[in-house]
Coordinates of C-alpha atoms and ligand atoms in Angstrom, one line a residue:
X92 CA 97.8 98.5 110.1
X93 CA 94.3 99.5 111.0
X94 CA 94.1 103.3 112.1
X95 CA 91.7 104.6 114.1
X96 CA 91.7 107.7 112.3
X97 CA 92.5 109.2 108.8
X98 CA 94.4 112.0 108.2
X99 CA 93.3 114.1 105.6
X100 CA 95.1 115.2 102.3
X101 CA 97.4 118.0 102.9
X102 CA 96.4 121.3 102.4
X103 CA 98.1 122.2 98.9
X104 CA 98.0 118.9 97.4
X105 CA 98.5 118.8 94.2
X106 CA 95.8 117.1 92.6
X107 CA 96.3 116.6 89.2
X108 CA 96.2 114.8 85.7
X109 CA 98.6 113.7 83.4
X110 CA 100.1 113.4 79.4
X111 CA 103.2 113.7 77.5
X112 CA 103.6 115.3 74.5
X113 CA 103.8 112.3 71.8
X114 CA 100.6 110.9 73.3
X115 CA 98.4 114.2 72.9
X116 CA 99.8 117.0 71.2
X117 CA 99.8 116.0 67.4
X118 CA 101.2 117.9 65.2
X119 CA 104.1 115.7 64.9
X120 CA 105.9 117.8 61.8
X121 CA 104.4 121.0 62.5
X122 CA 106.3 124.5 63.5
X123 CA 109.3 123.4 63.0
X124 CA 109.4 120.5 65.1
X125 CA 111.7 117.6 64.3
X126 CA 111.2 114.2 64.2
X127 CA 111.6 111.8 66.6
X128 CA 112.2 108.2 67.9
X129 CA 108.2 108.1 67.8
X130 CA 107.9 109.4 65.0
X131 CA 110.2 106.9 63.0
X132 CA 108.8 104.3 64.8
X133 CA 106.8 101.5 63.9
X134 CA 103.3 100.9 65.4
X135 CA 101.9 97.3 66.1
X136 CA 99.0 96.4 63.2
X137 CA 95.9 98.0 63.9
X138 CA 96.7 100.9 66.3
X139 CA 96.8 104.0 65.4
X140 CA 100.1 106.2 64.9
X141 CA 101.3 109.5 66.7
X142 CA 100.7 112.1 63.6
X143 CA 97.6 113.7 65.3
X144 CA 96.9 111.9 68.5
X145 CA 94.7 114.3 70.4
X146 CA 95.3 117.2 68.6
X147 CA 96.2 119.1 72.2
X148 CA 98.5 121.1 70.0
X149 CA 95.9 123.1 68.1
X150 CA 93.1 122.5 70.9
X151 CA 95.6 123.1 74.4
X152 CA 93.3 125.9 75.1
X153 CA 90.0 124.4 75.1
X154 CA 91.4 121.2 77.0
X155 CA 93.2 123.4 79.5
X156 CA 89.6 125.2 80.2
X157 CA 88.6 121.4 81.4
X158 CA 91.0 120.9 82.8
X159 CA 90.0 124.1 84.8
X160 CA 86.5 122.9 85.3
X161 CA 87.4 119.8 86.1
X162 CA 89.4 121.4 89.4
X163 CA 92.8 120.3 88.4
X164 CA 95.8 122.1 91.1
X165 CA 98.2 120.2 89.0
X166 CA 98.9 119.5 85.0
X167 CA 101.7 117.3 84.5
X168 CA 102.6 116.9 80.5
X169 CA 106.2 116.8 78.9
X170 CA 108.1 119.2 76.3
X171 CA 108.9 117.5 73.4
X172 CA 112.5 117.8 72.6
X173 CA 112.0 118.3 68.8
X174 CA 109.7 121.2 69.5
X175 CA 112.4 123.0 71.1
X176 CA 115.7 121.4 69.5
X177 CA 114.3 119.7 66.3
X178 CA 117.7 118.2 65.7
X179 CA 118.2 117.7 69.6
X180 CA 121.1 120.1 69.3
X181 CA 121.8 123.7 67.5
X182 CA 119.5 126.3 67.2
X183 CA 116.1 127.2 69.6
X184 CA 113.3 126.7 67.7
X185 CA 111.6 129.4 68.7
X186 CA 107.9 128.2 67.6
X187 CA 108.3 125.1 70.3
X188 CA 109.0 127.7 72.7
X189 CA 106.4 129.6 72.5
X190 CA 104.1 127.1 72.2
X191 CA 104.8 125.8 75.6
X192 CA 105.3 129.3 76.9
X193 CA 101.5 129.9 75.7
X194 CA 100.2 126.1 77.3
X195 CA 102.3 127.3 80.7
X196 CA 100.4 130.9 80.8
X197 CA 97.0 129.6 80.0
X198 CA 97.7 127.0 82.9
X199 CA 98.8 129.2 85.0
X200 CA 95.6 131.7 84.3
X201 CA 93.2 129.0 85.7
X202 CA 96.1 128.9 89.0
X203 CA 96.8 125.3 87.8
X204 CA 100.4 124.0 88.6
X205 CA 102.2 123.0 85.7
X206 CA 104.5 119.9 86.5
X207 CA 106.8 119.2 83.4
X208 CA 108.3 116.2 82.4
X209 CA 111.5 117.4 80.5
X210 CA 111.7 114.0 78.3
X211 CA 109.1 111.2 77.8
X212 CA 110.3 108.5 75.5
X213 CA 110.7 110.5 72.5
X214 CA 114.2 110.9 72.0
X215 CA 115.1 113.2 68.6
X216 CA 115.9 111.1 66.1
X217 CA 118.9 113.1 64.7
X218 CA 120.7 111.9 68.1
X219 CA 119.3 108.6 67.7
X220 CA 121.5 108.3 64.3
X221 CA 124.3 109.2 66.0
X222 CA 123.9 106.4 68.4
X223 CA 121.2 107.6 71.1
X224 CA 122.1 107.1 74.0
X225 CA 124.7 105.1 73.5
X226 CA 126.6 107.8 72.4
X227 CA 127.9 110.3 75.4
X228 CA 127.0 113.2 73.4
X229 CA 123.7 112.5 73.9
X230 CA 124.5 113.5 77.6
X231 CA 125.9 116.9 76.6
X232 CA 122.6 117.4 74.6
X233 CA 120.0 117.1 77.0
X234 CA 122.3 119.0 79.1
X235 CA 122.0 122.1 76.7
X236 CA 118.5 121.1 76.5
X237 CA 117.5 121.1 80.2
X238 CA 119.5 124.6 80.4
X239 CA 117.1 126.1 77.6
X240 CA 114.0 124.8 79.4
X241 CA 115.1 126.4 82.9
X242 CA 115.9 129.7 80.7
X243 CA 112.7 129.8 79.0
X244 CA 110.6 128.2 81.5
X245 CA 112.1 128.2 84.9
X246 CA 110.4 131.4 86.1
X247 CA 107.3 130.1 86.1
X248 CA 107.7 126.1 86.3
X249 CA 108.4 124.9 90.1
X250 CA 108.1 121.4 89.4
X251 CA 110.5 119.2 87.3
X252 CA 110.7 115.9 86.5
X253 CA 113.4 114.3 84.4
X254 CA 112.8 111.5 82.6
X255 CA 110.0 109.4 82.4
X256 CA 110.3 105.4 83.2
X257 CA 113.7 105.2 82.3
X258 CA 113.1 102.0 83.7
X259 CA 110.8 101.0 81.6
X260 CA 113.2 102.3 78.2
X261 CA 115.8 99.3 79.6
X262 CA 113.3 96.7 79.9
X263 CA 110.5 97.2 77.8
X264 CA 111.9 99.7 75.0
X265 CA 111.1 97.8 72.0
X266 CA 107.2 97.3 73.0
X267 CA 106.8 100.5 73.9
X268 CA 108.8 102.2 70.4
X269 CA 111.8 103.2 71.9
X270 CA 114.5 100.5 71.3
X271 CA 115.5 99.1 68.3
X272 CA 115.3 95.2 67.8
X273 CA 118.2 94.4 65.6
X274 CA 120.6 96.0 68.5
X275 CA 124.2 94.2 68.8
X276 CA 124.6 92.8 72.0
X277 CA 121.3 94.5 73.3
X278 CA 121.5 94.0 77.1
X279 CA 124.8 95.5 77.6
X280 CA 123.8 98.1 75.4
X281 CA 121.1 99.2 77.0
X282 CA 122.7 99.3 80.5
X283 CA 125.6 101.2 79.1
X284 CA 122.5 103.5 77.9
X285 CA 121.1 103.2 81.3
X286 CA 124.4 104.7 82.8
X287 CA 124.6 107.7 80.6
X288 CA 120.7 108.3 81.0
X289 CA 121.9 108.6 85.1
X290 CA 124.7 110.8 83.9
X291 CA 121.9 113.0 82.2
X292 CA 119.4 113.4 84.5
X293 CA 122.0 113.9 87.5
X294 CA 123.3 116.7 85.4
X295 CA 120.3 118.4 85.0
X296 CA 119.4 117.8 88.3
X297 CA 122.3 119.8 89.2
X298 CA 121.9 122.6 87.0
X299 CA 117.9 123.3 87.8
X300 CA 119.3 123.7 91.6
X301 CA 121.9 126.3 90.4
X302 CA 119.5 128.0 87.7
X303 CA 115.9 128.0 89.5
X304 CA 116.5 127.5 93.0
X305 CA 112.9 127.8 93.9
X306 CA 111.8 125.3 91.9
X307 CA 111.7 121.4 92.8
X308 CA 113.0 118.1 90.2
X309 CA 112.9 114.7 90.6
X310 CA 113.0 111.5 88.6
X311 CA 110.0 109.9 87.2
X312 CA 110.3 106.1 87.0
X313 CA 107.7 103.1 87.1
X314 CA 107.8 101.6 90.1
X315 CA 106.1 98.5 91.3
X316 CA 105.8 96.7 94.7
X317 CA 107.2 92.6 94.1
X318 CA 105.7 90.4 96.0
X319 CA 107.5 86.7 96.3
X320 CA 105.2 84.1 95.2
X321 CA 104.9 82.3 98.2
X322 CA 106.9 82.2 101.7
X323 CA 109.7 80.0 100.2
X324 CA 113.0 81.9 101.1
X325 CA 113.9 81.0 97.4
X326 CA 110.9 82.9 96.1
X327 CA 111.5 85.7 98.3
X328 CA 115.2 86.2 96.9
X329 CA 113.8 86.1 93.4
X330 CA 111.4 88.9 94.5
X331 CA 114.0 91.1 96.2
X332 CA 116.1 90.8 92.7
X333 CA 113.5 91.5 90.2
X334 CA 112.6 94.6 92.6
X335 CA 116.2 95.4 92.7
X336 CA 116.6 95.2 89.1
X337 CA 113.4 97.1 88.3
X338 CA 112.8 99.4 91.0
X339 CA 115.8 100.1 93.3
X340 CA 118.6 100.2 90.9
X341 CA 116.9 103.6 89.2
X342 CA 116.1 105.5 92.5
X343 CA 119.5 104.1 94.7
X344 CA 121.6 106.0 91.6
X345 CA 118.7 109.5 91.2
X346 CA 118.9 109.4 95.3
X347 CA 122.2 107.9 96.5
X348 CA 124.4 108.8 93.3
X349 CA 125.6 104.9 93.2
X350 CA 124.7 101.7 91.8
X351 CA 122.2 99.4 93.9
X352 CA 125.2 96.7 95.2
X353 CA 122.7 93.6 93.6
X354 CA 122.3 95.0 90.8
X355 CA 126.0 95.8 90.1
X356 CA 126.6 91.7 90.6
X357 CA 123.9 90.9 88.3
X358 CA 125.6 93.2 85.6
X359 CA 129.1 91.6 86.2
X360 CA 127.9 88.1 86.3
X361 CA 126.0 88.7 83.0
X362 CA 128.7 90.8 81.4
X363 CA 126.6 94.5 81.3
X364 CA 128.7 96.7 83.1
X365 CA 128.7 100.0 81.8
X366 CA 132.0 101.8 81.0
X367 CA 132.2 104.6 83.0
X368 CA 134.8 107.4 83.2
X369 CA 136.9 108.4 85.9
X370 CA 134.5 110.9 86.8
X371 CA 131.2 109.5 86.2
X372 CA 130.7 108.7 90.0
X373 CA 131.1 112.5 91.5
X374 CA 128.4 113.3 88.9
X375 CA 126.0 110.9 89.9
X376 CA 126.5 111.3 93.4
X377 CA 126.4 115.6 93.1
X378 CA 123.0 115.4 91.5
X379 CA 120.0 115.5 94.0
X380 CA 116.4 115.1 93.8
X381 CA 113.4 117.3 95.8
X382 CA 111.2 114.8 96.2
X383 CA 110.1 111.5 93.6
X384 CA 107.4 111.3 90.9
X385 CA 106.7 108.1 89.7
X386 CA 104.6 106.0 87.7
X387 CA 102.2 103.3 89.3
X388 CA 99.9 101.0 88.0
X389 CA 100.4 97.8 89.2
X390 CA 102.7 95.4 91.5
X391 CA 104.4 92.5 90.1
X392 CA 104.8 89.1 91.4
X393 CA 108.1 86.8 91.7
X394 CA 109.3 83.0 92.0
X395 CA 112.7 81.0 92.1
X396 CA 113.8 80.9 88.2
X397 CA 116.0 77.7 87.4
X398 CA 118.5 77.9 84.8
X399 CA 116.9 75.0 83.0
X400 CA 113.5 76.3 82.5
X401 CA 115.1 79.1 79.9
X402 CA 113.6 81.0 77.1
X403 CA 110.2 80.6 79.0
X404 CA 107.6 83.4 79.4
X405 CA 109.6 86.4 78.0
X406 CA 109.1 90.2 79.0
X407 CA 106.3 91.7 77.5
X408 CA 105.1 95.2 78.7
X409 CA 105.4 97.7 81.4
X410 CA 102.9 95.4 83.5
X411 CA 102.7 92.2 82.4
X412 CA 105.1 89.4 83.9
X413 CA 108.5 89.1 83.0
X414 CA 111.2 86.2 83.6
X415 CA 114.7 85.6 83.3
X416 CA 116.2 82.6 84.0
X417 CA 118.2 82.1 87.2
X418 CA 117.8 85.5 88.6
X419 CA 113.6 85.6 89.2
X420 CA 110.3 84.5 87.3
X421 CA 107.0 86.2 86.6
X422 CA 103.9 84.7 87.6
X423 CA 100.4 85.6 88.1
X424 CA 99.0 87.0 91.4
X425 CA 95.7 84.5 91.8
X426 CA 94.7 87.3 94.5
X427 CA 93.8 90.2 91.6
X428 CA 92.1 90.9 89.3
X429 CA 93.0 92.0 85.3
X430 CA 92.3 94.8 83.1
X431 CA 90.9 94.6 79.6
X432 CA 94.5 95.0 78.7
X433 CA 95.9 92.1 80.8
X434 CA 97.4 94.3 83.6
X435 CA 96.6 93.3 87.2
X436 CA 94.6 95.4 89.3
X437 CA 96.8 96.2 93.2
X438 CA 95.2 99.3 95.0
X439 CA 96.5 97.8 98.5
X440 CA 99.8 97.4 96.3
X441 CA 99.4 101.2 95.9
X442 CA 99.9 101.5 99.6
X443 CA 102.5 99.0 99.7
X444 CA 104.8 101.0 97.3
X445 CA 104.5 104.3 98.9
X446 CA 105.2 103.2 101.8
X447 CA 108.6 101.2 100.5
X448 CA 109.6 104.1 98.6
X449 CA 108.9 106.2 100.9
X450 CA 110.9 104.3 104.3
X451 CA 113.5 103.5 101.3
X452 CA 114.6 107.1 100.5
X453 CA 112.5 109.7 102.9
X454 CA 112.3 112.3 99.9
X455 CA 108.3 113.5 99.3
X456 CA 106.5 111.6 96.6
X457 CA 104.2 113.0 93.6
X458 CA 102.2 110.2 92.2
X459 CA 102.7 111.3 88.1
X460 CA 100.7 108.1 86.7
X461 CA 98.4 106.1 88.2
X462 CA 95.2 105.0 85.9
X463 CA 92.9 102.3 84.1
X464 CA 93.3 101.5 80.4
X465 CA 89.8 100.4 79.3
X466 CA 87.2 100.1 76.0
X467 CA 85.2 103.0 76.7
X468 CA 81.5 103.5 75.0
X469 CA 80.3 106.8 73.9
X470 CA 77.0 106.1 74.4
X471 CA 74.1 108.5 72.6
X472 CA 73.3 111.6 74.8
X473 CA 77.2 112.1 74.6
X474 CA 77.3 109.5 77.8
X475 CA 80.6 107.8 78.5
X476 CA 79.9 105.5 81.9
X477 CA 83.1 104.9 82.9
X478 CA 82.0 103.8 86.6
X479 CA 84.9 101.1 86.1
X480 CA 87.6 103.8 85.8
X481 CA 86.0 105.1 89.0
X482 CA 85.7 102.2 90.9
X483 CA 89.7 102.0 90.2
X484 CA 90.8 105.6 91.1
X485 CA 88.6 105.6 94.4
X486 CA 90.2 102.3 95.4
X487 CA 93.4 104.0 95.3
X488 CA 92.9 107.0 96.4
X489 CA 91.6 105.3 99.5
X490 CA 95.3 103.7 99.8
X491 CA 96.7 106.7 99.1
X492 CA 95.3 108.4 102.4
X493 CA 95.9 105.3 104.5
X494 CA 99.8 105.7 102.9
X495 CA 99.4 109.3 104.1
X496 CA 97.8 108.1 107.5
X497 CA 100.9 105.7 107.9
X498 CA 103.5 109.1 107.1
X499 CA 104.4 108.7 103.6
X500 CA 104.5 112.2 102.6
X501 CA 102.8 112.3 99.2
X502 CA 102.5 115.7 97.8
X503 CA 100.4 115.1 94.6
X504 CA 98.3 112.7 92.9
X505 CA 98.3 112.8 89.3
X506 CA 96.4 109.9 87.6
X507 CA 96.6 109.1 83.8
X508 CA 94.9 110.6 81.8
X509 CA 94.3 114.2 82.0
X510 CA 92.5 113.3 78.2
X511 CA 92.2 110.4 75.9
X512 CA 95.2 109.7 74.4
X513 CA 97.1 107.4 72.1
X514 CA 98.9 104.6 74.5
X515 CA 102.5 103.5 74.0
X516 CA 101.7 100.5 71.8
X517 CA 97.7 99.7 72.2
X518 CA 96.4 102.5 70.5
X519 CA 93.8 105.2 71.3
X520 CA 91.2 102.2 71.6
X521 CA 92.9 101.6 75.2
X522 CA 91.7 104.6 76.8
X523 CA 92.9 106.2 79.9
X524 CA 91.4 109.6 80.2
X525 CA 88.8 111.8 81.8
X526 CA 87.8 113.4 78.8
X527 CA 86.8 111.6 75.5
X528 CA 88.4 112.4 72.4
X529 CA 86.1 111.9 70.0
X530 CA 87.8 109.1 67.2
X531 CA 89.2 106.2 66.7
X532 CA 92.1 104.0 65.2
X533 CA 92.2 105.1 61.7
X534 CA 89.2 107.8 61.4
X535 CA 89.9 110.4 63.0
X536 CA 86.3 112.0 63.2
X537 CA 85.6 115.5 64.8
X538 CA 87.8 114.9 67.6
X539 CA 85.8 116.7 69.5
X540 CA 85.8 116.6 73.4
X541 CA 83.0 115.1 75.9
X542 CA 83.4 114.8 79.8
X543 CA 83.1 111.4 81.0
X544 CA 81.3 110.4 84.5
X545 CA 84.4 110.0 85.7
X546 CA 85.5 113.6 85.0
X547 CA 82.1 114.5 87.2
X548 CA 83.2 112.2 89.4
X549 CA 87.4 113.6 89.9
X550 CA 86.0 117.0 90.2
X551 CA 84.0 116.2 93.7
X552 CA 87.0 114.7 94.7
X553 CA 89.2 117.3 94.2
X554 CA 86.7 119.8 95.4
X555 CA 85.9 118.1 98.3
X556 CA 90.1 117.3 98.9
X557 CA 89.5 114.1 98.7
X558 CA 86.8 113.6 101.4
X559 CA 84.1 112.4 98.8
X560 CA 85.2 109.6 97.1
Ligands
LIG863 C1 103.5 104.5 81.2 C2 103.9 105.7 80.3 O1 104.3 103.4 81.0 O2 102.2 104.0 81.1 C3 102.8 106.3 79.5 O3 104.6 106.6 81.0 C4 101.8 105.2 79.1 O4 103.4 106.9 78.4 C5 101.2 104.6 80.3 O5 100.9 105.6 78.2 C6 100.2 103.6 80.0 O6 100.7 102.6 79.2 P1 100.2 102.2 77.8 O7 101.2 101.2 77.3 O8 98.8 101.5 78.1 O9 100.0 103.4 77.0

């Protein structure tokens, strides 16, 4: 749809940058903190690990004053669990809250809303012996743990976000660290994990209405337009079930507190029902979101699947092409472009999921990730010219104001990354962020920080409220 005019970004938007705690802070075994998943993880050859990262956690001052400088409204970064339970359960560690008390009062010094992801892949490992979240207790514990971050932090936090790309844990957990390979019957496994990761976050949805009840949460999945590969009804059906099976089934239980009805066949037919007790249902359905955060970087791209063609073009990562026989495959969209990294470049897709998710389930939307992963050059005269990172964010921004212009009511933009950080499995060579951290793989230099052109570049646009672009 052409429009004849624009409308503008709302007043108050909440333009912003993102982390989460693994992928910045450092620190990994410091004041008290506890290990987890991450931490006893293994990291593909030649990418760095997670032991100092960015270093946020001894520098969270300096990088929140660019942040500042930089115009950010909005910082959206995640708690880690072993900072504040180190065993996920038992006693406050009272060093991991204060240091989150001290990065939310610095933030909140510069007026810069802090948006906080309560969990972000790194589950403590002390529940991940007990069997993660396979185990129910694991429900009970990031009950507790929700209830200590809305009694520390509640009076100052407004916006909450449960847990990030769930999604993604089920059906890329072992690229990105999360999932372990030598799982028994893995599928099932991790939809009965699925279900008690709904339980969760519908619980703790529940109790941040009844303990902060000015203060907003929502989920925080990955969510990603499918296109069918050509007109062929076939191909169309194999779109609408990966989308179902990525997309819909997440948001239809955070929004409608039940299980998307084509994904619930899938499950039977393939024998990964969850168990669910009696009263599993009531919970789901009594937890409610504000609005919904989630995670874009790319749409996806599905044909007809035959049963014969199996074992074929296997899933890889969050955005690359994934198959299963009889139910949809992957393919390549010949209309965009890649990145560096392989991952297919979809501002108009941008668009095209807003407005889905937005006609879908009429709650507001907060773009949380959004970003380009690329080799960047420090160049001498402490130059990074990232116009390629530019060229990416201004083509979606663009498509985020003609979502706007079509009525999707997006309330905040918050691209990844608010720094350089280390990504889920490419290391810190696959850079996302505004700011350079000064080292690589395995030396970890001065770490110092240097604004890129595209940090120049974000500032005008948040300045200008997204009028100069
Ligand atoms: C999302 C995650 O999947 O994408 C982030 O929420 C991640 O943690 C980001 O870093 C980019 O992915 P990657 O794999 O390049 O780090």
């Amino acid at each position: 749809m052409n429009h004849k005019n624009l409308k503008p970004f709302p007043k108050g938007f909440l333009w912003g940058a993102s982390t989460s705690a693994y992928q910045v802070e450092g620190a990994w075994n410091e004041d008290g903190k506890g290990p987890s998943v991450i931490d006893m993880g293994r990291y593909p050859e030649g990418t760095s690990d997670f032991k100092v990262a960015s270093d946020h956690y001894h520098r969270y001052k300096e990088d929140v004053a660019l942040f500042a400088e930089m115009g950010l409204k909005a910082y959206r970064f995640s708690i880690a669990w072993t900072r504040i339970y180190p065993k996920g359960t038992g006693e406050v560690n009272p060093k991991g809250i204060e240091f989150y008390n001290n990065l939310i009062n610095e933030l909140l010094s510069y007026n810069i809303e802090p948006i906080v992801t309560m969990y972000h892949f790194d589950l403590p490992y002390a529940l991940e012996q007990k069997g993660g979240w396979s185990n129910k207790e694991t429900i009970d514990a990031f009950e507790n743990y929700a209830k200590t971050l809305f009694k520390y932090f509640g009076d100052r936090v407004k916006y909450w976000l449960t847990i990030n790309e769930q999604n993604m844990m089920i059906l890329h957990g072992t690229t990105i660290g999360v999932t372990s390979s030598d799982m028994k019957d893995a599928q099932r496994e991790l939809y009965q994990q699925n279900h008690h990761m709904l339980l969760a976050q519908a619980k703790a949805m529940n109790l941040c209405h009844a303990m902060c009840p000015d203060a907003k949460i929502g989920p925080a999945p990955n969510i990603a337009a499918v296109y069918p590969a050509t007109c062929n009804p076939e191909d169309v059906l194999a779109a609408s079930n990966l989308s179902s099976i990525r997309n819909w089934l997440y948001l239809d239980a955070a929004v409608f507190g039940r299980y998307n009805s084509v994904v619930w066949s899938y499950m039977e037919e393939k024998g990964y029902t969850p168990t669910a007790d009696k009263n599993d249902m009531d919970i789901l359905k009594e937890g409610k979101p504000d609005f919904i955060a989630f995670n874009y970087y790319s749409t996806l791209t599905a044909a007809k699947y035959e049963d014969k063609s199996k074992g074929e073009n296997q899933a890889s990562d969050q955005q690359t092409e994934m198959s299963e026989p009889g139910v949809y495959k992957g393919v390549p969209n010949p209309y965009l472009e890649k990145t560096q990294f392989g991952w297919e470049m979809d501002p108009v897709g941008f668009r095209n999921t807003l407005r889905q998710i937005y006609e879908r389930y009429n709650l507001p939307l907060l773009v949380t990730e959004n970003g380009l992963g690329a080799y960047d050059k420090l160049e001498e005269g402490e130059i990074i010219n990232d116009d390629y990172r530019i060229d990416f964010l201004r083509k979606h921004i663009k498509q985020a104001r003609l979502a706007i212009t079509d009525g999707v009511n997006l309330i905040g933009y918050c691209p990844w990354s608010a720094i350089d950080l280390v990504s889920t499995h490419q290391g810190i060579s696959k850079r996302y962020g505004f700011i350079y951290v000064n080292r690589d793989e395995f030396d970890l230099k001065d770490l110092r920080r240097i604004k890129k052109k595209s940090f120049y570049w974000y500032k005008d646009v948040i300045n200008s409220n997204g009028e100069k672009l």
